[in-house]
Amino acid sequence: ATLNANASLLAALSCLTQDDPSGSGKWKDEYQFTLQLLNRVIVSEFSMGRFEMAFLHVQDVLENATSLDDKFTAYLYRMKTMAEGENRDYDIGIAEGLKICEVYGIKFAKNNPPKKSDLMKESVQLKAALHNRPLTVLADLSLAKDSSIFLLLRELLTYANIAGSQDLA
């Protein structure tokens, strides 16, 4: 069933590029459809162990998608193909995952454990963001609806545990 589904996805993808060998028209004419189809092709190719093909489609999305939200699946599978692909190098996957986190505004302290000056800086930023309200107001915030970034962080933590990286695990 998986093989047939993958073949159907690839057939749909080839229809998009049938009249345009460069493939650039598919993004201009059918942006949302192309993005959704390629995201599914990436997941399918990866799950079947076709890491190189998944990576090629990842590059296509990263070059043509117009927003960070649209690029998320490609970024996630870029990290996954580097960590779990044919070479199975979790350290490379971790390095790539950290770069992707920075793209999304998540930075990890370079110093483990963080210096007192780093903690003071974070405390000042938190107080500024709270506008002198008590820390307890955070309890009233609703949970984040988009858990995509947490998926990335969970994968990153898994790779850190497997690689034995004490800095992240």
Short mmCIF file of N, CA and C in Angstrom, two decimals:
data_model
loop_
_atom_site.label_atom_id
_atom_site.label_comp_id
_atom_site.label_asym_id
_atom_site.label_seq_id
_atom_site.Cartn_x
_atom_site.Cartn_y
_atom_site.Cartn_z
N ALA A 1 0.83 -1.20 0.00
CA ALA A 1 0.00 0.00 0.00
C ALA A 1 0.87 1.26 0.00
N THR A 2 1.94 1.24 0.79
CA THR A 2 2.82 2.40 0.86
C THR A 2 3.49 2.65 -0.47
N LEU A 3 3.91 1.58 -1.12
CA LEU A 3 4.56 1.70 -2.42
C LEU A 3 3.62 2.29 -3.46
N ASN A 4 2.36 1.84 -3.44
CA ASN A 4 1.36 2.37 -4.38
C ASN A 4 1.06 3.84 -4.10
N ALA A 5 0.97 4.20 -2.82
CA ALA A 5 0.71 5.60 -2.47
C ALA A 5 1.87 6.48 -2.92
N ASN A 6 3.09 6.00 -2.71
CA ASN A 6 4.26 6.75 -3.14
C ASN A 6 4.26 6.92 -4.65
N ALA A 7 3.94 5.86 -5.38
CA ALA A 7 3.89 5.94 -6.84
C ALA A 7 2.84 6.95 -7.30
N SER A 8 1.71 6.99 -6.61
CA SER A 8 0.65 7.96 -6.97
C SER A 8 1.12 9.39 -6.72
N LEU A 9 1.81 9.61 -5.61
CA LEU A 9 2.32 10.95 -5.32
C LEU A 9 3.34 11.37 -6.37
N LEU A 10 4.22 10.47 -6.75
CA LEU A 10 5.23 10.79 -7.75
C LEU A 10 4.60 11.03 -9.12
N ALA A 11 3.54 10.29 -9.43
CA ALA A 11 2.82 10.51 -10.69
C ALA A 11 2.18 11.89 -10.71
N ALA A 12 1.60 12.28 -9.60
CA ALA A 12 1.00 13.62 -9.51
C ALA A 12 2.08 14.69 -9.67
N LEU A 13 3.23 14.46 -9.07
CA LEU A 13 4.34 15.41 -9.17
C LEU A 13 4.83 15.52 -10.61
N SER A 14 4.91 14.40 -11.31
CA SER A 14 5.36 14.45 -12.70
C SER A 14 4.36 15.17 -13.59
N CYS A 15 3.08 15.10 -13.25
CA CYS A 15 2.07 15.84 -14.02
C CYS A 15 2.28 17.35 -13.90
N LEU A 16 2.73 17.79 -12.74
CA LEU A 16 2.98 19.22 -12.55
C LEU A 16 4.12 19.73 -13.42
N THR A 17 5.09 18.88 -13.68
CA THR A 17 6.27 19.30 -14.44
C THR A 17 6.25 18.83 -15.89
N GLN A 18 5.15 18.22 -16.31
CA GLN A 18 5.06 17.63 -17.63
C GLN A 18 5.33 18.66 -18.74
N ASP A 19 4.73 19.81 -18.66
CA ASP A 19 4.91 20.84 -19.69
C ASP A 19 6.02 21.82 -19.35
N ASP A 20 6.66 21.65 -18.22
CA ASP A 20 7.70 22.57 -17.76
C ASP A 20 8.87 21.77 -17.18
N PRO A 21 9.81 21.38 -18.03
CA PRO A 21 10.92 20.55 -17.55
C PRO A 21 11.74 21.18 -16.42
N SER A 22 11.79 22.51 -16.36
CA SER A 22 12.56 23.16 -15.30
C SER A 22 11.86 23.03 -13.95
N GLY A 23 10.54 22.85 -13.98
CA GLY A 23 9.78 22.70 -12.75
C GLY A 23 9.43 24.00 -12.06
N SER A 24 9.87 25.13 -12.60
CA SER A 24 9.62 26.41 -11.93
C SER A 24 8.16 26.85 -12.04
N GLY A 25 7.50 26.45 -13.09
CA GLY A 25 6.11 26.85 -13.29
C GLY A 25 5.16 26.27 -12.27
N LYS A 26 5.48 25.09 -11.75
CA LYS A 26 4.59 24.45 -10.78
C LYS A 26 4.42 25.31 -9.54
N TRP A 27 5.48 26.03 -9.17
CA TRP A 27 5.40 26.88 -7.99
C TRP A 27 4.61 28.15 -8.28
N LYS A 28 4.73 28.69 -9.47
CA LYS A 28 4.00 29.93 -9.80
C LYS A 28 2.52 29.67 -10.01
N ASP A 29 2.21 28.58 -10.70
CA ASP A 29 0.83 28.32 -11.09
C ASP A 29 0.00 27.65 -9.99
N GLU A 30 0.60 26.77 -9.26
CA GLU A 30 -0.12 25.98 -8.26
C GLU A 30 0.67 25.91 -6.96
N TYR A 31 0.92 27.06 -6.34
CA TYR A 31 1.81 27.12 -5.18
C TYR A 31 1.36 26.20 -4.05
N GLN A 32 0.14 26.36 -3.56
CA GLN A 32 -0.33 25.58 -2.41
C GLN A 32 -0.38 24.08 -2.72
N PHE A 33 -0.88 23.75 -3.89
CA PHE A 33 -0.95 22.33 -4.27
C PHE A 33 0.45 21.74 -4.36
N THR A 34 1.36 22.47 -5.00
CA THR A 34 2.75 21.99 -5.13
C THR A 34 3.39 21.80 -3.77
N LEU A 35 3.20 22.77 -2.88
CA LEU A 35 3.77 22.68 -1.53
C LEU A 35 3.23 21.46 -0.79
N GLN A 36 1.92 21.29 -0.79
CA GLN A 36 1.31 20.16 -0.07
C GLN A 36 1.74 18.82 -0.67
N LEU A 37 1.79 18.76 -1.99
CA LEU A 37 2.20 17.53 -2.65
C LEU A 37 3.65 17.21 -2.33
N LEU A 38 4.53 18.19 -2.44
CA LEU A 38 5.94 17.94 -2.15
C LEU A 38 6.17 17.56 -0.69
N ASN A 39 5.44 18.17 0.22
CA ASN A 39 5.56 17.78 1.63
C ASN A 39 5.19 16.31 1.82
N ARG A 40 4.15 15.87 1.15
CA ARG A 40 3.76 14.47 1.25
C ARG A 40 4.78 13.54 0.57
N VAL A 41 5.32 14.00 -0.56
CA VAL A 41 6.34 13.20 -1.25
C VAL A 41 7.59 13.08 -0.37
N ILE A 42 7.98 14.16 0.29
CA ILE A 42 9.15 14.13 1.18
C ILE A 42 8.95 13.08 2.27
N VAL A 43 7.82 13.13 2.94
CA VAL A 43 7.53 12.18 4.02
C VAL A 43 7.51 10.75 3.48
N SER A 44 6.87 10.56 2.34
CA SER A 44 6.77 9.23 1.74
C SER A 44 8.13 8.68 1.35
N GLU A 45 8.92 9.48 0.65
CA GLU A 45 10.25 9.02 0.22
C GLU A 45 11.12 8.71 1.44
N PHE A 46 11.05 9.55 2.46
CA PHE A 46 11.85 9.32 3.66
C PHE A 46 11.44 8.01 4.34
N SER A 47 10.13 7.80 4.47
CA SER A 47 9.64 6.61 5.17
C SER A 47 9.98 5.33 4.42
N MET A 48 10.20 5.45 3.12
CA MET A 48 10.58 4.28 2.32
C MET A 48 12.10 4.10 2.24
N GLY A 49 12.83 4.97 2.91
CA GLY A 49 14.28 4.86 2.92
C GLY A 49 14.96 5.46 1.70
N ARG A 50 14.22 6.23 0.93
CA ARG A 50 14.79 6.89 -0.25
C ARG A 50 15.24 8.29 0.16
N PHE A 51 16.29 8.32 0.96
CA PHE A 51 16.74 9.56 1.58
C PHE A 51 17.24 10.59 0.57
N GLU A 52 17.94 10.14 -0.46
CA GLU A 52 18.45 11.09 -1.46
C GLU A 52 17.30 11.77 -2.20
N MET A 53 16.28 11.00 -2.55
CA MET A 53 15.12 11.59 -3.24
C MET A 53 14.38 12.54 -2.31
N ALA A 54 14.22 12.14 -1.06
CA ALA A 54 13.57 13.03 -0.09
C ALA A 54 14.35 14.33 0.01
N PHE A 55 15.67 14.23 0.06
CA PHE A 55 16.51 15.41 0.20
C PHE A 55 16.40 16.32 -1.02
N LEU A 56 16.29 15.76 -2.21
CA LEU A 56 16.11 16.58 -3.42
C LEU A 56 14.81 17.38 -3.35
N HIS A 57 13.76 16.74 -2.89
CA HIS A 57 12.46 17.44 -2.77
C HIS A 57 12.51 18.47 -1.64
N VAL A 58 13.25 18.17 -0.59
CA VAL A 58 13.45 19.14 0.50
C VAL A 58 14.08 20.41 -0.07
N GLN A 59 15.12 20.24 -0.88
CA GLN A 59 15.81 21.39 -1.47
C GLN A 59 14.86 22.21 -2.34
N ASP A 60 14.02 21.52 -3.11
CA ASP A 60 13.04 22.19 -3.96
C ASP A 60 12.12 23.08 -3.13
N VAL A 61 11.62 22.54 -2.03
CA VAL A 61 10.72 23.31 -1.17
C VAL A 61 11.47 24.49 -0.54
N LEU A 62 12.67 24.25 -0.02
CA LEU A 62 13.42 25.32 0.63
C LEU A 62 13.77 26.45 -0.35
N GLU A 63 13.98 26.12 -1.60
CA GLU A 63 14.30 27.14 -2.60
C GLU A 63 13.07 27.92 -3.05
N ASN A 64 11.90 27.32 -2.98
CA ASN A 64 10.72 27.95 -3.59
C ASN A 64 9.62 28.36 -2.62
N ALA A 65 9.56 27.78 -1.45
CA ALA A 65 8.51 28.16 -0.49
C ALA A 65 8.76 29.59 -0.02
N THR A 66 7.71 30.28 0.30
CA THR A 66 7.81 31.72 0.57
C THR A 66 7.74 32.12 2.03
N SER A 67 7.45 31.18 2.92
CA SER A 67 7.38 31.54 4.34
C SER A 67 8.01 30.45 5.19
N LEU A 68 8.35 30.80 6.42
CA LEU A 68 8.92 29.82 7.34
C LEU A 68 7.92 28.70 7.63
N ASP A 69 6.65 29.05 7.75
CA ASP A 69 5.63 28.02 7.98
C ASP A 69 5.61 27.03 6.82
N ASP A 70 5.69 27.54 5.60
CA ASP A 70 5.67 26.67 4.42
C ASP A 70 6.92 25.81 4.33
N LYS A 71 8.02 26.26 4.90
CA LYS A 71 9.28 25.54 4.82
C LYS A 71 9.48 24.54 5.96
N PHE A 72 8.57 24.53 6.93
CA PHE A 72 8.81 23.74 8.14
C PHE A 72 9.04 22.25 7.86
N THR A 73 8.16 21.61 7.11
CA THR A 73 8.31 20.18 6.84
C THR A 73 9.64 19.91 6.15
N ALA A 74 10.00 20.78 5.21
CA ALA A 74 11.28 20.60 4.51
C ALA A 74 12.45 20.73 5.47
N TYR A 75 12.41 21.73 6.34
CA TYR A 75 13.49 21.87 7.32
C TYR A 75 13.57 20.65 8.23
N LEU A 76 12.43 20.18 8.71
CA LEU A 76 12.41 19.02 9.60
C LEU A 76 13.03 17.80 8.92
N TYR A 77 12.63 17.55 7.68
CA TYR A 77 13.13 16.38 6.98
C TYR A 77 14.56 16.59 6.47
N ARG A 78 14.99 17.81 6.34
CA ARG A 78 16.40 18.06 6.04
C ARG A 78 17.24 17.55 7.21
N MET A 79 16.81 17.91 8.42
CA MET A 79 17.52 17.44 9.61
C MET A 79 17.44 15.92 9.71
N LYS A 80 16.26 15.36 9.48
CA LYS A 80 16.07 13.92 9.61
C LYS A 80 16.90 13.14 8.58
N THR A 81 16.97 13.63 7.35
CA THR A 81 17.77 12.91 6.34
C THR A 81 19.26 12.97 6.68
N MET A 82 19.69 14.07 7.27
CA MET A 82 21.10 14.17 7.66
C MET A 82 21.41 13.25 8.84
N ALA A 83 20.47 13.13 9.77
CA ALA A 83 20.70 12.30 10.96
C ALA A 83 20.44 10.82 10.69
N GLU A 84 19.37 10.53 9.99
CA GLU A 84 18.93 9.14 9.85
C GLU A 84 19.17 8.55 8.47
N GLY A 85 19.70 9.34 7.55
CA GLY A 85 19.92 8.88 6.19
C GLY A 85 20.93 7.76 6.10
N GLU A 86 21.42 7.51 4.89
CA GLU A 86 22.32 6.38 4.67
C GLU A 86 23.55 6.42 5.57
N ASN A 87 24.05 7.62 5.89
CA ASN A 87 25.27 7.73 6.69
C ASN A 87 25.01 7.66 8.20
N ARG A 88 23.78 7.81 8.61
CA ARG A 88 23.39 7.80 10.03
C ARG A 88 24.36 8.59 10.89
N ASP A 89 24.41 9.89 10.68
CA ASP A 89 25.30 10.74 11.46
C ASP A 89 24.46 11.69 12.29
N TYR A 90 24.18 11.28 13.53
CA TYR A 90 23.31 12.08 14.39
C TYR A 90 23.95 13.41 14.76
N ASP A 91 25.27 13.47 14.83
CA ASP A 91 25.93 14.75 15.15
C ASP A 91 25.69 15.78 14.06
N ILE A 92 25.72 15.35 12.79
CA ILE A 92 25.42 16.27 11.69
C ILE A 92 23.95 16.69 11.76
N GLY A 93 23.07 15.73 12.09
CA GLY A 93 21.65 16.05 12.26
C GLY A 93 21.42 17.06 13.38
N ILE A 94 22.16 16.90 14.47
CA ILE A 94 22.05 17.84 15.60
C ILE A 94 22.51 19.23 15.17
N ALA A 95 23.65 19.30 14.49
CA ALA A 95 24.16 20.60 14.04
C ALA A 95 23.15 21.27 13.11
N GLU A 96 22.58 20.50 12.20
CA GLU A 96 21.58 21.06 11.28
C GLU A 96 20.33 21.49 12.05
N GLY A 97 19.91 20.68 13.02
CA GLY A 97 18.74 21.03 13.83
C GLY A 97 18.94 22.32 14.60
N LEU A 98 20.14 22.53 15.12
CA LEU A 98 20.43 23.77 15.84
C LEU A 98 20.38 24.98 14.91
N LYS A 99 20.87 24.81 13.67
CA LYS A 99 20.79 25.89 12.68
C LYS A 99 19.33 26.22 12.36
N ILE A 100 18.53 25.17 12.21
CA ILE A 100 17.10 25.37 11.91
C ILE A 100 16.41 26.06 13.07
N CYS A 101 16.74 25.69 14.29
CA CYS A 101 16.16 26.35 15.47
C CYS A 101 16.45 27.85 15.43
N GLU A 102 17.66 28.21 15.05
CA GLU A 102 18.02 29.63 14.97
C GLU A 102 17.19 30.35 13.92
N VAL A 103 16.90 29.66 12.80
CA VAL A 103 16.05 30.26 11.76
C VAL A 103 14.68 30.60 12.34
N TYR A 104 14.20 29.77 13.26
CA TYR A 104 12.89 29.99 13.89
C TYR A 104 12.98 30.80 15.18
N GLY A 105 14.15 31.37 15.45
CA GLY A 105 14.31 32.27 16.59
C GLY A 105 14.60 31.59 17.91
N ILE A 106 14.97 30.32 17.88
CA ILE A 106 15.28 29.60 19.11
C ILE A 106 16.79 29.45 19.17
N LYS A 107 17.37 30.01 20.23
CA LYS A 107 18.82 29.93 20.39
C LYS A 107 19.14 29.21 21.68
N PHE A 108 20.14 28.38 21.62
CA PHE A 108 20.59 27.66 22.79
C PHE A 108 21.86 28.31 23.31
N ALA A 109 22.00 28.32 24.62
CA ALA A 109 23.19 28.91 25.24
C ALA A 109 24.42 28.15 24.79
N LYS A 110 25.45 28.89 24.42
CA LYS A 110 26.70 28.26 24.01
C LYS A 110 27.46 27.71 25.21
N ASN A 111 27.18 28.31 26.38
CA ASN A 111 27.87 27.89 27.60
C ASN A 111 26.99 26.92 28.37
N ASN A 112 27.51 25.77 28.67
CA ASN A 112 26.78 24.81 29.47
C ASN A 112 27.57 24.50 30.72
N PRO A 113 27.14 24.79 31.88
CA PRO A 113 25.91 25.53 32.18
C PRO A 113 26.07 27.01 31.84
N PRO A 114 24.95 27.73 31.70
CA PRO A 114 25.04 29.16 31.35
C PRO A 114 25.72 29.96 32.46
N LYS A 115 26.38 31.02 32.04
CA LYS A 115 27.03 31.91 33.01
C LYS A 115 25.97 32.74 33.73
N LYS A 116 26.37 33.30 34.86
CA LYS A 116 25.44 34.13 35.62
C LYS A 116 25.00 35.33 34.79
N SER A 117 25.92 35.89 33.98
CA SER A 117 25.57 37.04 33.14
C SER A 117 24.51 36.67 32.10
N ASP A 118 24.56 35.42 31.58
CA ASP A 118 23.54 34.96 30.64
C ASP A 118 22.17 34.88 31.31
N LEU A 119 22.15 34.38 32.54
CA LEU A 119 20.89 34.27 33.28
C LEU A 119 20.31 35.64 33.61
N MET A 120 21.20 36.57 33.97
CA MET A 120 20.74 37.94 34.26
C MET A 120 20.14 38.58 33.02
N LYS A 121 20.77 38.37 31.87
CA LYS A 121 20.28 38.92 30.61
C LYS A 121 18.90 38.36 30.29
N GLU A 122 18.74 37.04 30.45
CA GLU A 122 17.44 36.40 30.22
C GLU A 122 16.38 36.94 31.17
N SER A 123 16.75 37.16 32.42
CA SER A 123 15.82 37.68 33.42
C SER A 123 15.34 39.08 33.04
N VAL A 124 16.25 39.91 32.59
CA VAL A 124 15.89 41.28 32.16
C VAL A 124 14.95 41.23 30.96
N GLN A 125 15.24 40.33 30.00
CA GLN A 125 14.38 40.20 28.82
C GLN A 125 12.99 39.72 29.20
N LEU A 126 12.92 38.79 30.14
CA LEU A 126 11.62 38.27 30.59
C LEU A 126 10.82 39.36 31.28
N LYS A 127 11.47 40.12 32.15
CA LYS A 127 10.77 41.21 32.85
C LYS A 127 10.26 42.26 31.87
N ALA A 128 11.06 42.57 30.86
CA ALA A 128 10.64 43.55 29.85
C ALA A 128 9.44 43.03 29.07
N ALA A 129 9.46 41.75 28.73
CA ALA A 129 8.35 41.16 27.99
C ALA A 129 7.06 41.11 28.82
N LEU A 130 7.21 40.95 30.13
CA LEU A 130 6.04 40.90 31.02
C LEU A 130 5.50 42.29 31.37
N HIS A 131 6.24 43.34 31.04
CA HIS A 131 5.83 44.72 31.35
C HIS A 131 5.54 44.89 32.83
N ASN A 132 6.45 44.41 33.66
CA ASN A 132 6.37 44.53 35.12
C ASN A 132 5.18 43.82 35.75
N ARG A 133 4.57 42.90 35.02
CA ARG A 133 3.51 42.07 35.60
C ARG A 133 4.17 40.87 36.29
N PRO A 134 3.47 40.23 37.22
CA PRO A 134 4.08 39.08 37.90
C PRO A 134 4.20 37.88 36.95
N LEU A 135 5.11 37.02 37.26
CA LEU A 135 5.37 35.83 36.46
C LEU A 135 4.14 34.92 36.37
N THR A 136 3.27 35.01 37.33
CA THR A 136 2.08 34.16 37.37
C THR A 136 1.12 34.42 36.21
N VAL A 137 1.24 35.57 35.52
CA VAL A 137 0.35 35.84 34.39
C VAL A 137 0.60 34.84 33.25
N LEU A 138 1.76 34.22 33.24
CA LEU A 138 2.05 33.23 32.20
C LEU A 138 1.14 32.01 32.31
N ALA A 139 0.67 31.73 33.52
CA ALA A 139 -0.22 30.58 33.73
C ALA A 139 -1.56 30.78 33.03
N ASP A 140 -1.93 32.03 32.78
CA ASP A 140 -3.22 32.33 32.15
C ASP A 140 -3.16 32.26 30.62
N LEU A 141 -1.98 32.15 30.07
CA LEU A 141 -1.85 32.08 28.61
C LEU A 141 -2.37 30.74 28.10
N SER A 142 -2.97 30.78 26.92
CA SER A 142 -3.43 29.54 26.32
C SER A 142 -2.22 28.78 25.76
N LEU A 143 -2.38 27.49 25.61
CA LEU A 143 -1.31 26.68 25.06
C LEU A 143 -1.10 27.02 23.59
N ALA A 144 0.12 26.88 23.14
CA ALA A 144 0.43 27.14 21.74
C ALA A 144 -0.36 26.17 20.86
N LYS A 145 -0.99 26.70 19.83
CA LYS A 145 -1.77 25.86 18.94
C LYS A 145 -0.90 25.17 17.91
N ASP A 146 0.20 25.81 17.51
CA ASP A 146 1.08 25.24 16.52
C ASP A 146 2.23 24.53 17.21
N SER A 147 2.18 23.23 17.22
CA SER A 147 3.19 22.46 17.92
C SER A 147 4.34 22.04 17.00
N SER A 148 4.40 22.62 15.80
CA SER A 148 5.43 22.22 14.84
C SER A 148 6.82 22.35 15.41
N ILE A 149 7.11 23.47 16.02
CA ILE A 149 8.47 23.69 16.52
C ILE A 149 8.80 22.69 17.63
N PHE A 150 7.79 22.25 18.38
CA PHE A 150 8.03 21.25 19.41
C PHE A 150 8.40 19.90 18.79
N LEU A 151 7.86 19.61 17.62
CA LEU A 151 8.22 18.40 16.89
C LEU A 151 9.70 18.44 16.53
N LEU A 152 10.16 19.58 16.05
CA LEU A 152 11.58 19.76 15.73
C LEU A 152 12.44 19.58 16.98
N LEU A 153 12.04 20.20 18.07
CA LEU A 153 12.80 20.10 19.31
C LEU A 153 12.83 18.67 19.85
N ARG A 154 11.70 17.95 19.71
CA ARG A 154 11.65 16.57 20.17
C ARG A 154 12.60 15.69 19.36
N GLU A 155 12.63 15.90 18.04
CA GLU A 155 13.56 15.13 17.19
C GLU A 155 15.00 15.46 17.56
N LEU A 156 15.27 16.73 17.79
CA LEU A 156 16.61 17.17 18.15
C LEU A 156 17.05 16.52 19.47
N LEU A 157 16.16 16.48 20.44
CA LEU A 157 16.46 15.84 21.72
C LEU A 157 16.71 14.34 21.54
N THR A 158 15.93 13.70 20.70
CA THR A 158 16.13 12.27 20.42
C THR A 158 17.51 12.03 19.85
N TYR A 159 17.91 12.85 18.88
CA TYR A 159 19.24 12.70 18.28
C TYR A 159 20.34 12.95 19.30
N ALA A 160 20.13 13.92 20.17
CA ALA A 160 21.13 14.22 21.21
C ALA A 160 21.27 13.04 22.16
N ASN A 161 20.15 12.41 22.51
CA ASN A 161 20.21 11.24 23.38
C ASN A 161 20.92 10.07 22.70
N ILE A 162 20.60 9.83 21.44
CA ILE A 162 21.22 8.73 20.72
C ILE A 162 22.73 8.96 20.55
N ALA A 163 23.09 10.21 20.23
CA ALA A 163 24.50 10.54 20.00
C ALA A 163 25.28 10.68 21.30
N GLY A 164 24.56 10.73 22.41
CA GLY A 164 25.24 10.89 23.70
C GLY A 164 25.75 12.31 23.93
N SER A 165 25.08 13.26 23.31
CA SER A 165 25.48 14.66 23.45
C SER A 165 25.01 15.19 24.79
N GLN A 166 25.93 15.41 25.70
CA GLN A 166 25.60 15.89 27.04
C GLN A 166 25.19 17.36 27.01
N ASP A 167 25.55 18.08 25.96
CA ASP A 167 25.22 19.50 25.89
C ASP A 167 23.73 19.74 25.70
N LEU A 168 23.06 18.82 24.97
CA LEU A 168 21.64 19.01 24.68
C LEU A 168 20.74 18.05 25.44
N ALA A 169 21.21 16.86 25.70
CA ALA A 169 20.37 15.81 26.28
C ALA A 169 19.99 16.10 27.71
#
